[in-house]
mmCIF file of C-alpha atoms in Angstrom:
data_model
loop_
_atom_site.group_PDB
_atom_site.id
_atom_site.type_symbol
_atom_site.label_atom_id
_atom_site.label_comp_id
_atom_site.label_asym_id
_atom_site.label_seq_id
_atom_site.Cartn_x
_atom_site.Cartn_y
_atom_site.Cartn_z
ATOM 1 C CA UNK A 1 -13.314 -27.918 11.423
ATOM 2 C CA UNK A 2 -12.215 -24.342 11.842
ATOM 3 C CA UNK A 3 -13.381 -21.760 9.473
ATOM 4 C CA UNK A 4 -11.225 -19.102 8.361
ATOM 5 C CA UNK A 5 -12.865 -15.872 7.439
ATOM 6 C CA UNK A 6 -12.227 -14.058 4.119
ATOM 7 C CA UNK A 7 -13.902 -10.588 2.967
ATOM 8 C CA UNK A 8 -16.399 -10.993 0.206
ATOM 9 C CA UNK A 9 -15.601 -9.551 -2.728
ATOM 10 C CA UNK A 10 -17.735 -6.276 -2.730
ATOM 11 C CA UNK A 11 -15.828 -5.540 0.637
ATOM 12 C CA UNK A 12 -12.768 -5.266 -0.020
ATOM 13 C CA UNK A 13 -10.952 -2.272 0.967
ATOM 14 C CA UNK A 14 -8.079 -0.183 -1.456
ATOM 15 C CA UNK A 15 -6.728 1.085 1.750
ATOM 16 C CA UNK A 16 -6.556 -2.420 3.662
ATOM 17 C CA UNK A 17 -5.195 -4.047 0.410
ATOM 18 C CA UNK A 18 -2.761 -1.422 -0.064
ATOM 19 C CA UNK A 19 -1.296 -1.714 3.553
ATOM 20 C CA UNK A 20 -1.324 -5.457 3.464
ATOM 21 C CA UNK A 21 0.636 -5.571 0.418
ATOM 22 C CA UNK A 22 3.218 -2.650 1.849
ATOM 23 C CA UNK A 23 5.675 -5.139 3.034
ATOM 24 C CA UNK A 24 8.600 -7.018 1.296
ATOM 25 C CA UNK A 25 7.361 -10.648 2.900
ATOM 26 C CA UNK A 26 3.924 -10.580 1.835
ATOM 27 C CA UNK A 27 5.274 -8.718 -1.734
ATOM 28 C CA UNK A 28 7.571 -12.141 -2.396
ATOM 29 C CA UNK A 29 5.175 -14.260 -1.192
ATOM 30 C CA UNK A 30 2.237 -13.221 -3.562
ATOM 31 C CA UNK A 31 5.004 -13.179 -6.081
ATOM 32 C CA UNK A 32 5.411 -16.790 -5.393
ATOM 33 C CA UNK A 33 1.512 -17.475 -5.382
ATOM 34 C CA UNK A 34 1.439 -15.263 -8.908
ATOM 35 C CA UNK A 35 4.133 -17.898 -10.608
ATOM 36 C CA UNK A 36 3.279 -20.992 -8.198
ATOM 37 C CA UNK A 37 -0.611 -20.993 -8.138
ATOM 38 C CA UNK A 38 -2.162 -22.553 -4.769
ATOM 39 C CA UNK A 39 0.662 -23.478 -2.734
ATOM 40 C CA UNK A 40 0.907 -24.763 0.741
ATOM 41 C CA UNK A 41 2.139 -22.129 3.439
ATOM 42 C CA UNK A 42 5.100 -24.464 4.202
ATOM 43 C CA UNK A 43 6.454 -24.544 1.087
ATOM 44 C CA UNK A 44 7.041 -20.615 0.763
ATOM 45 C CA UNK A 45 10.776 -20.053 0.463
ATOM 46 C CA UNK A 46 11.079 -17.503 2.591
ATOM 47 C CA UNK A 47 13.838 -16.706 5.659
ATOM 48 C CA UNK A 48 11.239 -15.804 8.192
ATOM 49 C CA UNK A 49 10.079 -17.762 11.451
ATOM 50 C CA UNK A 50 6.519 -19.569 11.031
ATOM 51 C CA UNK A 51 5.065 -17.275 13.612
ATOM 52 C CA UNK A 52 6.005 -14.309 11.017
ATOM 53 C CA UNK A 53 5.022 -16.449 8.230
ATOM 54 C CA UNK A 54 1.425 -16.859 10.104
ATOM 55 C CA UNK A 55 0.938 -13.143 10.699
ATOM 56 C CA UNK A 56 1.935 -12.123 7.605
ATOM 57 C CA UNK A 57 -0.352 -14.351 5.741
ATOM 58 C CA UNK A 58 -3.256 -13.512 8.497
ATOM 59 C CA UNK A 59 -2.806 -10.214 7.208
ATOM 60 C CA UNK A 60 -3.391 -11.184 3.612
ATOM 61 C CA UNK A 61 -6.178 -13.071 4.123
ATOM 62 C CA UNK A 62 -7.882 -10.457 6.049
ATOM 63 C CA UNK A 63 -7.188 -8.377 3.666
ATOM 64 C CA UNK A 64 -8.675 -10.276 0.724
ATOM 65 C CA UNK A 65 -5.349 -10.625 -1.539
ATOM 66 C CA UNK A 66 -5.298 -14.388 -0.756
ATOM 67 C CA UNK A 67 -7.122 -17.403 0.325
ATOM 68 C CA UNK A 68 -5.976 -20.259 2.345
ATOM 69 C CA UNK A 69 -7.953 -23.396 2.258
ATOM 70 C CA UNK A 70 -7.487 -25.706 5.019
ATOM 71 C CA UNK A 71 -6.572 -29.638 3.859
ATOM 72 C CA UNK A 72 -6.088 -32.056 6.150
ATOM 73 C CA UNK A 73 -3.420 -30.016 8.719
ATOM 74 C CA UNK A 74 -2.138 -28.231 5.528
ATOM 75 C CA UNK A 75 -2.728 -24.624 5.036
ATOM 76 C CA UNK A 76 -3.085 -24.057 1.359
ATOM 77 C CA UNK A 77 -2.263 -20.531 -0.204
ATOM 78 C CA UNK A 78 -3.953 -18.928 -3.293
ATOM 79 C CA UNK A 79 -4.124 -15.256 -4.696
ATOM 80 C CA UNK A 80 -7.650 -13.850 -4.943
ATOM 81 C CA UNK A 81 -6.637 -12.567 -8.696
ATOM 82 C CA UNK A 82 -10.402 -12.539 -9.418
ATOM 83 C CA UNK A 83 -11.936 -10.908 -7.019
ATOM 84 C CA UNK A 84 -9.036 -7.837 -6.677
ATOM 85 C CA UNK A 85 -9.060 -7.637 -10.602
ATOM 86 C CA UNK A 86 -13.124 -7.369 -10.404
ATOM 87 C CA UNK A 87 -12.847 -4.713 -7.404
ATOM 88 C CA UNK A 88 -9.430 -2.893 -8.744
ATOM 89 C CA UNK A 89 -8.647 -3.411 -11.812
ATOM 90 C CA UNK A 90 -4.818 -3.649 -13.070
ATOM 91 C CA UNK A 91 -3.781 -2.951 -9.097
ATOM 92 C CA UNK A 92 -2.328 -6.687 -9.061
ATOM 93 C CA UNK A 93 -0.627 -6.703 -11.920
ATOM 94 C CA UNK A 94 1.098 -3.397 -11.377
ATOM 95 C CA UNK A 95 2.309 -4.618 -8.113
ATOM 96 C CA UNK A 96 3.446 -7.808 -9.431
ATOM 97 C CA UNK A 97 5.206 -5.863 -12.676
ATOM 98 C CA UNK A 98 7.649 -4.099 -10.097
ATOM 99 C CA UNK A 99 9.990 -7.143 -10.283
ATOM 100 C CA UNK A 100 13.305 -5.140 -10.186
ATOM 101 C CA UNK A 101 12.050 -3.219 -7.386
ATOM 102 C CA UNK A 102 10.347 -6.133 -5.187
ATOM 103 C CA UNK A 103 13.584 -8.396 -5.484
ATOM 104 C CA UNK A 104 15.629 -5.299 -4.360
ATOM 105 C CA UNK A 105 13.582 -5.254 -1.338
ATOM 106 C CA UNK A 106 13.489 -9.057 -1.064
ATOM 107 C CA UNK A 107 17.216 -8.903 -0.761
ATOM 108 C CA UNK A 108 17.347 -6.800 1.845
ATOM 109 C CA UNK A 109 15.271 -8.977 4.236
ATOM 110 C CA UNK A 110 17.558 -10.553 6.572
ATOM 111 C CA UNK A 111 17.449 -14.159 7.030
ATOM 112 C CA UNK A 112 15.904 -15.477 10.321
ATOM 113 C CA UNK A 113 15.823 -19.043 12.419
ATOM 114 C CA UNK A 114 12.965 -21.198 11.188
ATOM 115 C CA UNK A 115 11.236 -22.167 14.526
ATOM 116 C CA UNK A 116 10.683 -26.002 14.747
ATOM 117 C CA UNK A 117 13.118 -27.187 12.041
ATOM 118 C CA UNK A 118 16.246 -27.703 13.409
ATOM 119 C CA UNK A 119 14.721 -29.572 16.792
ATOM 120 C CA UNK A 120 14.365 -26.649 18.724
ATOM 121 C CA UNK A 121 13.311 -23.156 18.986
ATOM 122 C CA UNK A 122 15.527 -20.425 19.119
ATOM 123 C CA UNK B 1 15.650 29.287 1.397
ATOM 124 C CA UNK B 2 14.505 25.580 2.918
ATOM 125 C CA UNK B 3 14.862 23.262 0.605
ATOM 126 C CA UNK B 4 12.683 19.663 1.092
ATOM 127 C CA UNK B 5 13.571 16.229 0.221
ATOM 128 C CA UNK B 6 12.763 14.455 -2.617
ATOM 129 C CA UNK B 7 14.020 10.780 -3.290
ATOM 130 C CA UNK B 8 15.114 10.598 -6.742
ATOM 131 C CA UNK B 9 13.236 8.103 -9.289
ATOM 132 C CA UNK B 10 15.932 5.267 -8.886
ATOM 133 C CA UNK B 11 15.426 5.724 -5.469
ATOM 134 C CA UNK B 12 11.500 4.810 -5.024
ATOM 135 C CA UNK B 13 10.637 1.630 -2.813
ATOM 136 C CA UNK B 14 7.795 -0.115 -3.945
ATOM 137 C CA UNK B 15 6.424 -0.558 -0.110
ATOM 138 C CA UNK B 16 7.292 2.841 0.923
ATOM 139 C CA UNK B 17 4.756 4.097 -1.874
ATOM 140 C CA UNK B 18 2.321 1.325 -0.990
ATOM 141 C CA UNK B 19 2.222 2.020 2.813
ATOM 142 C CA UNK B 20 2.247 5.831 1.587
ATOM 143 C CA UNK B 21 -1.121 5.760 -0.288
ATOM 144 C CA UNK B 22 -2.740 3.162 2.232
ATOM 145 C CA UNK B 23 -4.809 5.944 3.719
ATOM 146 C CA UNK B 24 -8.247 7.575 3.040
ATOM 147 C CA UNK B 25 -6.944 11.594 3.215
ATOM 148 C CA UNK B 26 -4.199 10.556 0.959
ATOM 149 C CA UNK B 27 -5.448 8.681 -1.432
ATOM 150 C CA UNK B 28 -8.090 11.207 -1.858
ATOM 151 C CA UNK B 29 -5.093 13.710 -2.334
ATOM 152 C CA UNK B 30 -3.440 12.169 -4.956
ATOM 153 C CA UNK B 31 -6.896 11.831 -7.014
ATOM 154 C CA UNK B 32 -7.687 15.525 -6.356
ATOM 155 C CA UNK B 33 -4.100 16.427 -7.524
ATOM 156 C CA UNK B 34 -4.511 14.255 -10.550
ATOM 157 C CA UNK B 35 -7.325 16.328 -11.347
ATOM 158 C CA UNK B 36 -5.905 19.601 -10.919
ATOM 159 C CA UNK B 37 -2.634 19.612 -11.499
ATOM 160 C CA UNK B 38 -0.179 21.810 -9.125
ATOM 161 C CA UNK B 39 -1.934 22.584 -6.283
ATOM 162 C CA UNK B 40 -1.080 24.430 -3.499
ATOM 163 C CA UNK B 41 -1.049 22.992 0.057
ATOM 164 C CA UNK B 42 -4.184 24.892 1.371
ATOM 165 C CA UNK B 43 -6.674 24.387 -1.242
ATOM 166 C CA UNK B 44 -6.997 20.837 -0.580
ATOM 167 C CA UNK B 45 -11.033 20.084 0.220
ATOM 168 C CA UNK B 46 -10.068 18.261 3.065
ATOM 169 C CA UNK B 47 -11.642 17.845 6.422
ATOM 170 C CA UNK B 48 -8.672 17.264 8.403
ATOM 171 C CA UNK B 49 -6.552 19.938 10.435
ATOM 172 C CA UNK B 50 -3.160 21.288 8.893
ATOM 173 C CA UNK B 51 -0.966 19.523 10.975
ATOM 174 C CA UNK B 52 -2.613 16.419 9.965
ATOM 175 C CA UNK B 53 -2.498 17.211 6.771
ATOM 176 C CA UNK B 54 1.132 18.330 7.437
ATOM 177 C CA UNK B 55 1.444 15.203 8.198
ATOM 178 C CA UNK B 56 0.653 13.291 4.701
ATOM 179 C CA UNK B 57 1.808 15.745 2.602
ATOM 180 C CA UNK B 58 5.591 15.212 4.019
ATOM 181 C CA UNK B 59 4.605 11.071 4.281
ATOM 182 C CA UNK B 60 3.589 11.554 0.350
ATOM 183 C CA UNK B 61 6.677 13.850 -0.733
ATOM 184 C CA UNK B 62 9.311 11.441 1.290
ATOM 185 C CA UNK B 63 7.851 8.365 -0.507
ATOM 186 C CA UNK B 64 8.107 9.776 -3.396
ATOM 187 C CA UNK B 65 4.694 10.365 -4.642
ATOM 188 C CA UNK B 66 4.332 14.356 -4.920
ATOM 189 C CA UNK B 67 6.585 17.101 -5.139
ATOM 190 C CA UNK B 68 6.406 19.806 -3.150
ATOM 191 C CA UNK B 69 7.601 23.401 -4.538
ATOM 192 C CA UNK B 70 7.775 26.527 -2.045
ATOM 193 C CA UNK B 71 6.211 29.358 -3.678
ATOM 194 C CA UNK B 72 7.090 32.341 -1.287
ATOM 195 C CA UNK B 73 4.912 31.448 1.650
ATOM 196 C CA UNK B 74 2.958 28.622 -0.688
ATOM 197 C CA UNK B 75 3.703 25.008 -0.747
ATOM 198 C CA UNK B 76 2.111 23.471 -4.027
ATOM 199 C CA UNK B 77 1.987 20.002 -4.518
ATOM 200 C CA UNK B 78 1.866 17.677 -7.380
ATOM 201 C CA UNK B 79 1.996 14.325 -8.161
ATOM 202 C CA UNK B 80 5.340 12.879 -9.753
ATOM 203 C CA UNK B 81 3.475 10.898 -11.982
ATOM 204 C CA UNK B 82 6.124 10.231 -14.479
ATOM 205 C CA UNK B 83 8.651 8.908 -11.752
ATOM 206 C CA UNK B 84 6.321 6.919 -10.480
ATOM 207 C CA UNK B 85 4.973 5.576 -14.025
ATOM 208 C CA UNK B 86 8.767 4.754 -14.913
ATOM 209 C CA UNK B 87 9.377 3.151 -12.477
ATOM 210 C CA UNK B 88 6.327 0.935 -11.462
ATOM 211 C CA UNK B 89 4.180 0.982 -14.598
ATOM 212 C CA UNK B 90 0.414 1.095 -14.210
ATOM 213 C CA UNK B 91 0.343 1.088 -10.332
ATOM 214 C CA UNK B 92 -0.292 5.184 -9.864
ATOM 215 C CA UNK B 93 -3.588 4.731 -12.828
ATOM 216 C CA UNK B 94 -4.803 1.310 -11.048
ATOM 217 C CA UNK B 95 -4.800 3.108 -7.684
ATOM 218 C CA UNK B 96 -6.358 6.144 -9.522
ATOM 219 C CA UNK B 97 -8.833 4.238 -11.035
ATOM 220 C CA UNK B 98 -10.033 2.461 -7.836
ATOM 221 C CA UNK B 99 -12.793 5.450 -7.603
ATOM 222 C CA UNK B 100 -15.433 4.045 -6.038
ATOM 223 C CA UNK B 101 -13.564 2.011 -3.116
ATOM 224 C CA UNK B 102 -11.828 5.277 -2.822
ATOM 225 C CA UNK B 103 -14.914 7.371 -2.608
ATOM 226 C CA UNK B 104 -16.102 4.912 -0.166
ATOM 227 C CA UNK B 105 -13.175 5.427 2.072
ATOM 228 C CA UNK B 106 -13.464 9.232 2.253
ATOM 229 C CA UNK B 107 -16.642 9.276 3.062
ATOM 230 C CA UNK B 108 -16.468 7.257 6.324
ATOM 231 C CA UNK B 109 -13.633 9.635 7.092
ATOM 232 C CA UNK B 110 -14.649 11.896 10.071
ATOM 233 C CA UNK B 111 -14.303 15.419 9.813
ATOM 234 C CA UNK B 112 -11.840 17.288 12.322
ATOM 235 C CA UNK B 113 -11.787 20.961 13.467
ATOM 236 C CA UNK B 114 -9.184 22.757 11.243
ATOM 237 C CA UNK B 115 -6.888 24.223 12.670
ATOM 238 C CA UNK B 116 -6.427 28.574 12.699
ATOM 239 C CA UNK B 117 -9.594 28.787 10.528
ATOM 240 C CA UNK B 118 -11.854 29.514 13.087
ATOM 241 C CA UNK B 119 -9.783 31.964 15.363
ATOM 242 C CA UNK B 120 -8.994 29.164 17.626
ATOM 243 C CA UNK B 121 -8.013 25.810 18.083
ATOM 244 C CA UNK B 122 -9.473 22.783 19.675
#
């Protein structure tokens, strides 16, 4: 089975974190994860293509702001609340407090095809 | 007299501020001007060259993090704490508070000839 990498906890990175969570995808979707707790990667309701959906939550994961946990073929999603509260305290929360500004942001995402759901790719 | 942008308080984007302070120089900017205060431009204790720091002064000022006054020839900075307080709660003090990640960061960053200090440049 294929091994995904996460950083350990002591090597996480403010910088890295900070850039990772710098977009309006990844902000909704760790919004979702916040309210949803672990949640497979298909079930985000998001208006992106899977191949954005994948490199978005690459770049979380990489990052250390979430986990995903292979099961079966499903890719399951879960915020690393622990470790980034250990390493930097209150940063989650803050980011996840700026509802009014994150759904502003959210709404200005336009929608795109979903690759592979309508029997065909665009 | 030039007058510089500033994006008013309603007008702060939670990933423009996020992608603003993912950086070493910068974040170690905004601690040193939480420190001090108003600063002006040149006493930063930086090891970068003035057009780089140029560079994230303007990237901090149009994200809305510091304010930049001209003072005859002086810019002085300072951070716009209470915007950025009102308007995402706790995220400027969490990112403050990150010291020792932050520390970490600046030290791996490599110092570059600055510029007009030496009688030359590179």
């Amino acid at each position: 089975m294929r091994t995904l990498v996460h950083p350990e906890r002591d090597q996480l990175q403010l910088t890295t974190i900070l850039a990772a969570l710098s977009d309006p995808i990844r902000l909704r979707l760790i919004r979702e994860l916040a309210l949803a707790g672990e949640m497979p990667c298909g079930e985000f309701a998001s208006p992106v293509a899977k191949s954005t959906m994948s490199h978005h939550v690459r770049t979380l994961r990489e990052a250390g702001v979430l986990r995903v946990r292979l099961q079966g073929t499903q890719r399951r999603l879960s915020l690393r609340s622990e470790d980034l509260d250990a390493r930097f305290p209150g940063l989650l929360s803050a980011v996840l407090q700026a509802d009014a500004s994150v759904e502003d942001s959210a709404r200005s995402i336009e929608p795109e095809p979903r690759e592979g759901e309508e029997g065909g790719m665009a």
